[in-house]
Short mmCIF file of C-alpha atoms in Angstrom, two decimals:
data_model
loop_
_atom_site.label_atom_id
_atom_site.label_comp_id
_atom_site.label_asym_id
_atom_site.label_seq_id
_atom_site.Cartn_x
_atom_site.Cartn_y
_atom_site.Cartn_z
CA MET C 7 -0.09 0.01 0.04
CA THR C 8 1.29 3.52 -0.83
CA ASP C 9 2.35 5.50 1.99
CA ALA C 10 1.14 9.00 1.20
CA ARG C 11 0.88 12.06 3.12
CA THR C 12 -1.77 14.63 1.90
CA ASP C 13 -1.12 18.28 1.49
CA PRO C 14 -4.16 20.35 0.59
CA GLU C 15 -2.43 22.03 -2.15
CA THR C 16 -0.12 19.73 -3.70
CA GLY C 17 -1.76 16.38 -2.89
CA PRO C 18 -0.26 13.20 -1.59
CA GLU C 19 3.57 12.91 -1.88
CA THR C 20 4.20 10.55 -4.87
CA ASP C 21 6.19 7.42 -4.54
CA ALA C 22 7.85 5.13 -7.04
CA VAL C 23 5.07 2.65 -7.33
CA ALA C 24 2.57 5.42 -8.32
CA ASP C 25 5.03 7.04 -10.76
CA THR C 26 5.90 3.94 -12.25
CA ALA C 27 2.32 2.85 -12.89
CA THR C 28 1.68 6.24 -14.57
CA ASP C 29 4.77 6.03 -16.61
CA THR C 30 3.87 2.46 -17.91
CA VAL C 31 0.49 3.46 -19.20
CA ALA C 32 1.64 6.59 -20.79
CA ASP C 33 4.61 4.79 -22.39
CA THR C 34 2.16 2.75 -24.63
CA VAL C 35 1.46 6.08 -26.58
CA ALA C 36 3.49 6.41 -29.76
CA ASP C 37 3.59 10.18 -30.14
CA PRO C 38 5.81 11.80 -27.74
CA PHE C 39 3.95 15.04 -27.24
CA ARG C 40 0.69 13.03 -26.58
CA ARG C 41 2.50 10.76 -24.45
CA GLU C 42 3.60 13.77 -22.25
CA LEU C 43 0.23 15.06 -21.99
CA LEU C 44 -1.30 11.75 -20.96
CA GLY C 45 1.27 11.15 -18.24
CA LEU C 46 0.56 14.48 -16.72
CA ALA C 47 -3.20 14.12 -16.94
CA LEU C 48 -2.77 10.63 -15.25
CA GLU C 49 -0.74 11.92 -12.54
CA ALA C 50 -2.69 15.04 -11.88
CA ALA C 51 -5.85 13.08 -11.67
CA ARG C 52 -4.27 10.48 -9.37
CA ARG C 53 -3.20 13.12 -7.07
CA ALA C 54 -6.46 14.95 -7.11
CA GLY C 55 -8.40 11.72 -6.58
CA ALA C 56 -6.04 10.85 -3.50
CA LEU C 57 -6.83 14.29 -1.95
CA LEU C 58 -10.42 13.89 -2.45
CA SER C 59 -10.66 10.31 -0.89
CA GLU C 60 -8.06 10.86 1.93
CA GLY C 61 -8.64 14.58 2.63
CA ARG C 62 -12.56 14.63 2.60
CA PRO C 63 -13.56 16.41 5.94
CA ALA C 64 -16.19 14.38 8.20
CA ASP C 65 -18.22 17.81 8.26
CA LEU C 66 -17.99 18.50 4.47
CA GLY C 67 -20.29 21.27 3.70
CA VAL C 68 -21.34 23.74 0.96
CA ALA C 69 -18.89 26.46 0.10
CA ALA C 70 -20.91 28.21 -2.58
CA THR C 71 -23.87 27.67 -4.96
CA LYS C 72 -23.93 28.38 -8.79
CA SER C 73 -26.98 28.03 -11.02
CA SER C 74 -29.37 27.41 -8.12
CA PRO C 75 -29.49 26.48 -4.39
CA VAL C 76 -28.93 22.81 -5.13
CA ASP C 77 -26.06 23.32 -7.56
CA VAL C 78 -23.19 23.34 -5.08
CA VAL C 79 -19.42 23.87 -4.74
CA THR C 80 -17.48 22.35 -1.81
CA GLU C 81 -14.16 23.35 -0.42
CA MET C 82 -12.81 20.14 -1.99
CA ASP C 83 -13.94 21.13 -5.61
CA LEU C 84 -11.72 24.37 -5.03
CA ALA C 85 -8.86 22.41 -3.47
CA SER C 86 -8.79 19.71 -6.24
CA GLU C 87 -8.78 22.35 -8.96
CA ARG C 88 -6.00 24.32 -7.21
CA LEU C 89 -3.99 21.11 -7.12
CA ILE C 90 -4.49 20.25 -10.72
CA THR C 91 -3.88 23.56 -12.22
CA GLY C 92 -0.90 23.86 -10.00
CA PHE C 93 0.75 20.73 -10.98
CA LEU C 94 0.08 21.26 -14.59
CA SER C 95 1.35 24.74 -14.62
CA ASP C 96 4.68 23.62 -12.91
CA HIS C 97 5.25 21.36 -15.80
CA ARG C 98 3.87 23.20 -18.58
CA PRO C 99 3.62 26.84 -17.66
CA GLU C 100 2.68 28.13 -21.13
CA ASP C 101 -0.64 26.04 -21.55
CA GLY C 102 -4.09 27.33 -20.94
CA PHE C 103 -6.91 26.34 -18.58
CA LEU C 104 -10.76 26.07 -18.51
CA GLY C 105 -12.04 24.76 -15.16
CA GLU C 106 -15.34 24.42 -13.70
CA GLU C 107 -14.41 26.30 -10.52
CA GLY C 108 -13.07 29.34 -12.29
CA ALA C 109 -9.76 28.25 -13.71
CA SER C 110 -9.28 30.28 -16.95
CA ALA C 111 -6.10 31.12 -18.85
CA GLU C 112 -5.49 31.43 -22.48
CA GLY C 113 -2.01 30.13 -22.67
CA SER C 114 0.35 30.40 -25.63
CA SER C 115 1.27 26.79 -26.42
CA GLY C 116 -1.84 25.72 -28.24
CA VAL C 117 -2.70 23.46 -25.43
CA ARG C 118 -5.87 23.88 -23.13
CA TRP C 119 -6.50 21.67 -20.30
CA VAL C 120 -10.30 21.30 -19.55
CA ILE C 121 -10.79 20.42 -16.08
CA ASP C 122 -13.67 19.25 -13.75
CA PRO C 123 -12.08 18.73 -10.28
CA ILE C 124 -15.11 16.71 -9.05
CA ASP C 125 -17.74 15.42 -11.54
CA GLY C 126 -20.49 14.52 -9.29
CA THR C 127 -20.18 17.03 -6.59
CA VAL C 128 -23.47 16.22 -4.85
CA ASN C 129 -22.76 12.59 -4.82
CA TYR C 130 -19.21 13.52 -3.20
CA LEU C 131 -21.01 15.75 -0.75
CA TYR C 132 -23.58 12.96 0.27
CA GLY C 133 -20.79 10.06 0.35
CA GLN C 134 -22.37 8.54 -2.87
CA PRO C 135 -19.70 6.65 -4.89
CA ALA C 136 -20.38 8.14 -8.34
CA TRP C 137 -17.93 10.94 -8.69
CA ALA C 138 -14.63 11.31 -10.54
CA VAL C 139 -11.81 13.75 -11.51
CA SER C 140 -12.14 14.71 -15.21
CA ILE C 141 -8.97 16.20 -17.15
CA ALA C 142 -8.73 16.54 -20.98
CA ALA C 143 -6.10 18.24 -23.02
CA GLU C 144 -7.02 20.00 -26.20
CA HIS C 145 -4.39 20.94 -28.77
CA ARG C 146 -5.43 23.67 -31.25
CA GLY C 147 -9.08 23.04 -30.39
CA GLU C 148 -9.09 19.34 -30.64
CA THR C 149 -9.20 17.02 -27.67
CA VAL C 150 -6.18 14.76 -27.88
CA VAL C 151 -6.05 13.19 -24.40
CA GLY C 152 -8.77 12.53 -21.80
CA VAL C 153 -8.58 10.85 -18.29
CA VAL C 154 -11.48 10.17 -15.97
CA HIS C 155 -10.39 8.99 -12.59
CA VAL C 156 -13.06 7.27 -10.64
CA PRO C 157 -11.61 6.64 -7.11
CA PRO C 158 -14.60 4.96 -5.47
CA ARG C 159 -14.44 2.39 -8.12
CA GLY C 160 -10.65 2.07 -8.31
CA GLU C 161 -10.74 2.83 -11.90
CA THR C 162 -9.05 5.19 -14.30
CA TYR C 163 -10.13 5.57 -17.99
CA HIS C 164 -7.89 7.27 -20.38
CA ALA C 165 -8.04 7.76 -24.18
CA VAL C 166 -5.52 9.18 -26.78
CA LEU C 167 -7.00 10.58 -30.06
CA GLY C 168 -6.54 7.73 -32.63
CA GLU C 169 -5.20 5.25 -30.02
CA GLY C 170 -8.33 3.55 -28.34
CA ALA C 171 -9.80 3.88 -24.83
CA TRP C 172 -8.57 2.01 -21.74
CA ARG C 173 -9.67 1.23 -18.18
CA ASN C 174 -7.00 0.45 -15.78
CA GLY C 175 -4.58 -0.45 -18.54
CA GLU C 176 -6.94 -2.65 -20.40
CA ARG C 177 -8.66 -1.81 -23.60
CA VAL C 178 -12.44 -1.10 -23.60
CA ARG C 179 -15.03 -1.28 -26.49
CA CYS C 180 -18.63 -0.44 -26.30
CA ARG C 181 -21.17 -2.95 -26.41
CA PRO C 182 -22.69 -4.53 -29.45
CA SER C 183 -25.86 -2.40 -30.48
CA PRO C 184 -29.13 -3.96 -29.09
CA PRO C 185 -32.37 -2.78 -30.42
CA LEU C 186 -33.48 0.26 -28.76
CA GLU C 187 -36.23 -1.30 -26.68
CA GLN C 188 -33.25 -3.49 -25.21
CA ALA C 189 -30.98 -0.47 -24.56
CA LEU C 190 -29.99 0.54 -21.10
CA ILE C 191 -29.66 4.46 -21.41
CA GLY C 192 -28.21 6.90 -18.89
CA THR C 193 -29.16 10.58 -18.37
CA GLY C 194 -28.88 13.33 -16.07
CA PHE C 195 -30.95 16.23 -14.73
CA ASN C 196 -30.01 19.75 -14.46
CA TYR C 197 -30.19 22.01 -11.28
CA VAL C 198 -32.54 24.50 -12.58
CA ALA C 199 -36.14 23.60 -11.91
CA GLU C 200 -37.67 24.76 -15.21
CA ARG C 201 -35.05 22.69 -17.15
CA ARG C 202 -35.16 19.59 -15.03
CA THR C 203 -39.06 19.43 -15.34
CA ALA C 204 -38.58 19.34 -19.03
CA GLN C 205 -35.99 16.91 -18.84
CA ALA C 206 -38.35 14.52 -16.61
CA GLU C 207 -40.94 14.90 -19.28
CA VAL C 208 -38.55 13.64 -21.90
CA ALA C 209 -37.51 10.66 -19.68
CA ARG C 210 -41.04 9.90 -19.00
CA ARG C 211 -41.92 9.58 -22.79
CA LEU C 212 -38.65 7.84 -23.57
CA LEU C 213 -38.80 5.16 -20.74
CA PRO C 214 -41.46 2.86 -22.28
CA ARG C 215 -39.36 2.69 -25.53
CA VAL C 216 -36.07 1.46 -23.85
CA ARG C 217 -34.91 -1.43 -21.40
CA ASP C 218 -34.37 1.20 -18.64
CA ILE C 219 -33.00 4.48 -17.63
CA ARG C 220 -30.14 5.12 -15.18
CA ARG C 221 -29.08 8.28 -13.62
CA SER C 222 -25.75 8.45 -11.79
CA GLY C 223 -25.16 12.08 -11.23
CA SER C 224 -21.73 12.20 -13.22
CA ALA C 225 -21.70 12.87 -17.07
CA ALA C 226 -18.10 11.98 -17.08
CA ILE C 227 -18.72 8.54 -15.61
CA ASP C 228 -21.66 7.97 -17.84
CA LEU C 229 -19.79 8.68 -20.95
CA CYS C 230 -17.00 6.25 -19.85
CA ASP C 231 -19.68 3.68 -19.14
CA VAL C 232 -20.97 3.93 -22.70
CA GLY C 233 -17.31 3.29 -23.90
CA GLY C 234 -16.79 0.70 -21.26
CA GLY C 235 -19.97 -1.35 -22.07
CA ARG C 236 -21.86 -0.54 -18.94
CA LEU C 237 -24.66 1.70 -20.70
CA ASP C 238 -25.74 1.26 -24.27
CA GLY C 239 -26.34 5.11 -24.64
CA PHE C 240 -26.52 8.27 -22.81
CA TYR C 241 -28.00 11.71 -23.21
CA GLU C 242 -28.21 14.91 -21.29
CA ARG C 243 -28.96 18.62 -21.88
CA GLY C 244 -27.20 21.39 -20.16
CA LEU C 245 -23.72 20.06 -19.97
CA HIS C 246 -20.47 22.14 -20.10
CA PRO C 247 -17.13 21.46 -21.69
CA TRP C 248 -15.55 20.41 -18.50
CA ASP C 249 -18.33 17.75 -18.02
CA VAL C 250 -17.87 15.96 -21.43
CA ALA C 251 -14.32 16.80 -22.61
CA ALA C 252 -12.47 13.55 -21.34
CA GLY C 253 -15.39 11.13 -21.34
CA ASP C 254 -16.49 12.11 -24.86
CA LEU C 255 -13.17 11.07 -26.14
CA VAL C 256 -13.17 7.90 -24.17
CA ALA C 257 -16.38 6.90 -25.61
CA ARG C 258 -15.46 7.72 -29.27
CA GLU C 259 -12.10 5.98 -29.06
CA ALA C 260 -14.12 2.96 -27.41
CA GLY C 261 -16.15 2.92 -30.80
CA ALA C 262 -19.08 4.78 -29.63
CA LEU C 263 -20.59 7.61 -31.61
CA THR C 264 -21.16 11.21 -30.00
CA GLY C 265 -22.86 14.19 -31.00
CA GLY C 266 -25.54 16.86 -30.23
CA ARG C 267 -28.62 17.72 -32.33
CA PRO C 268 -28.45 16.31 -35.63
CA GLY C 269 -25.29 17.53 -37.58
CA SER C 270 -23.97 19.16 -34.44
CA PRO C 271 -21.26 18.08 -32.06
CA PRO C 272 -22.03 17.67 -28.22
CA ASP C 273 -22.92 21.11 -26.62
CA GLY C 274 -24.83 22.61 -23.98
CA GLU C 275 -28.13 22.13 -25.96
CA LEU C 276 -27.67 18.31 -26.02
CA THR C 277 -25.01 15.60 -25.54
CA VAL C 278 -25.64 12.11 -27.07
CA ALA C 279 -23.31 9.19 -26.84
CA ALA C 280 -24.14 5.72 -27.71
CA SER C 281 -23.08 2.47 -29.70
CA PRO C 282 -23.43 2.97 -33.32
CA GLY C 283 -26.74 1.21 -33.72
CA VAL C 284 -28.27 2.74 -30.71
CA PHE C 285 -26.88 6.40 -31.59
CA GLY C 286 -28.61 6.00 -35.07
CA VAL C 287 -32.04 5.61 -33.47
CA LEU C 288 -31.68 7.35 -30.20
CA ARG C 289 -30.53 10.80 -31.44
CA PRO C 290 -33.42 11.30 -33.96
CA LEU C 291 -35.93 10.30 -31.12
CA LEU C 292 -34.56 12.69 -28.63
CA GLU C 293 -34.90 15.38 -31.36
CA GLU C 294 -38.38 14.29 -31.71
CA LEU C 295 -39.04 14.30 -28.04
CA GLY C 296 -37.53 17.76 -27.63
CA ALA C 297 -34.64 16.74 -25.34
CA TRP C 298 -32.67 19.73 -26.73
CA HIS C 299 -34.98 22.43 -25.06
CA ASP C 300 -36.86 23.48 -21.96
CA GLY C 301 -40.33 24.26 -23.33
CA HIS C 302 -42.85 21.96 -24.83
CA GLY C 303 -44.08 22.76 -28.41
CA ARG C 304 -40.87 24.52 -29.30
CA ARG C 305 -39.92 23.90 -32.78
CA ASP C 306 -36.54 25.69 -34.00
#
């Protein structure tokens, strides 16, 4: 077992075992530039995950709210983002950042890190196990590396553009596509009452047409579960770049298709990911059901 001492700004001190494991995974990447980015993302996610697992206060409370009183930020979200951005800046000071909790910098290297320090904050607050650290690296606007570290599961997903998707060092693929009525679909609900009411209506109309619907509370995990064969599909409205950047790459590199409304990439209106056969049926159905807007009867 690793002997790690946790510092709230830098995370647990690394040891040779952890460093070797990160290096071994990253060494499988052919391109030296992407190998460097993957190694840094894996190590930053590992450190943040250790901080969040080992440093969670017993009396953890809400530090702030965002879009609504139930859309919360904890002190650990903030500490995790500081740790990740600090670690990455130490190694690549010219890179840019986009983080859920406010980290924002343009950078000059062409690389931007897209960070969700805790995806599934409410789960983390309540002690539920569905939360993750999500880190993606974009190069000139294209996501080239994605890491989703899920400490409660003991799992780390990673993907490199064009080189497949992996879970704990083993290749993953999405499930063969079943008929839609046999598909297990994940989704999520927004924190704003009007939007979640509309989302509940979409789910009500979709539910009789699929095997069942699951709601984990972490889009990053759901996207990885599509890639890893634990869901046949996933959709959600109202997601942000940090919610999807890493998980979207994992899903695509595992053979899934991803997108937004027909002809569009995943965005705040709608994110859809599914095995190819399910995607071809699910996305047009979600368009018909109005999953991309908050008001019934809207036709844009």
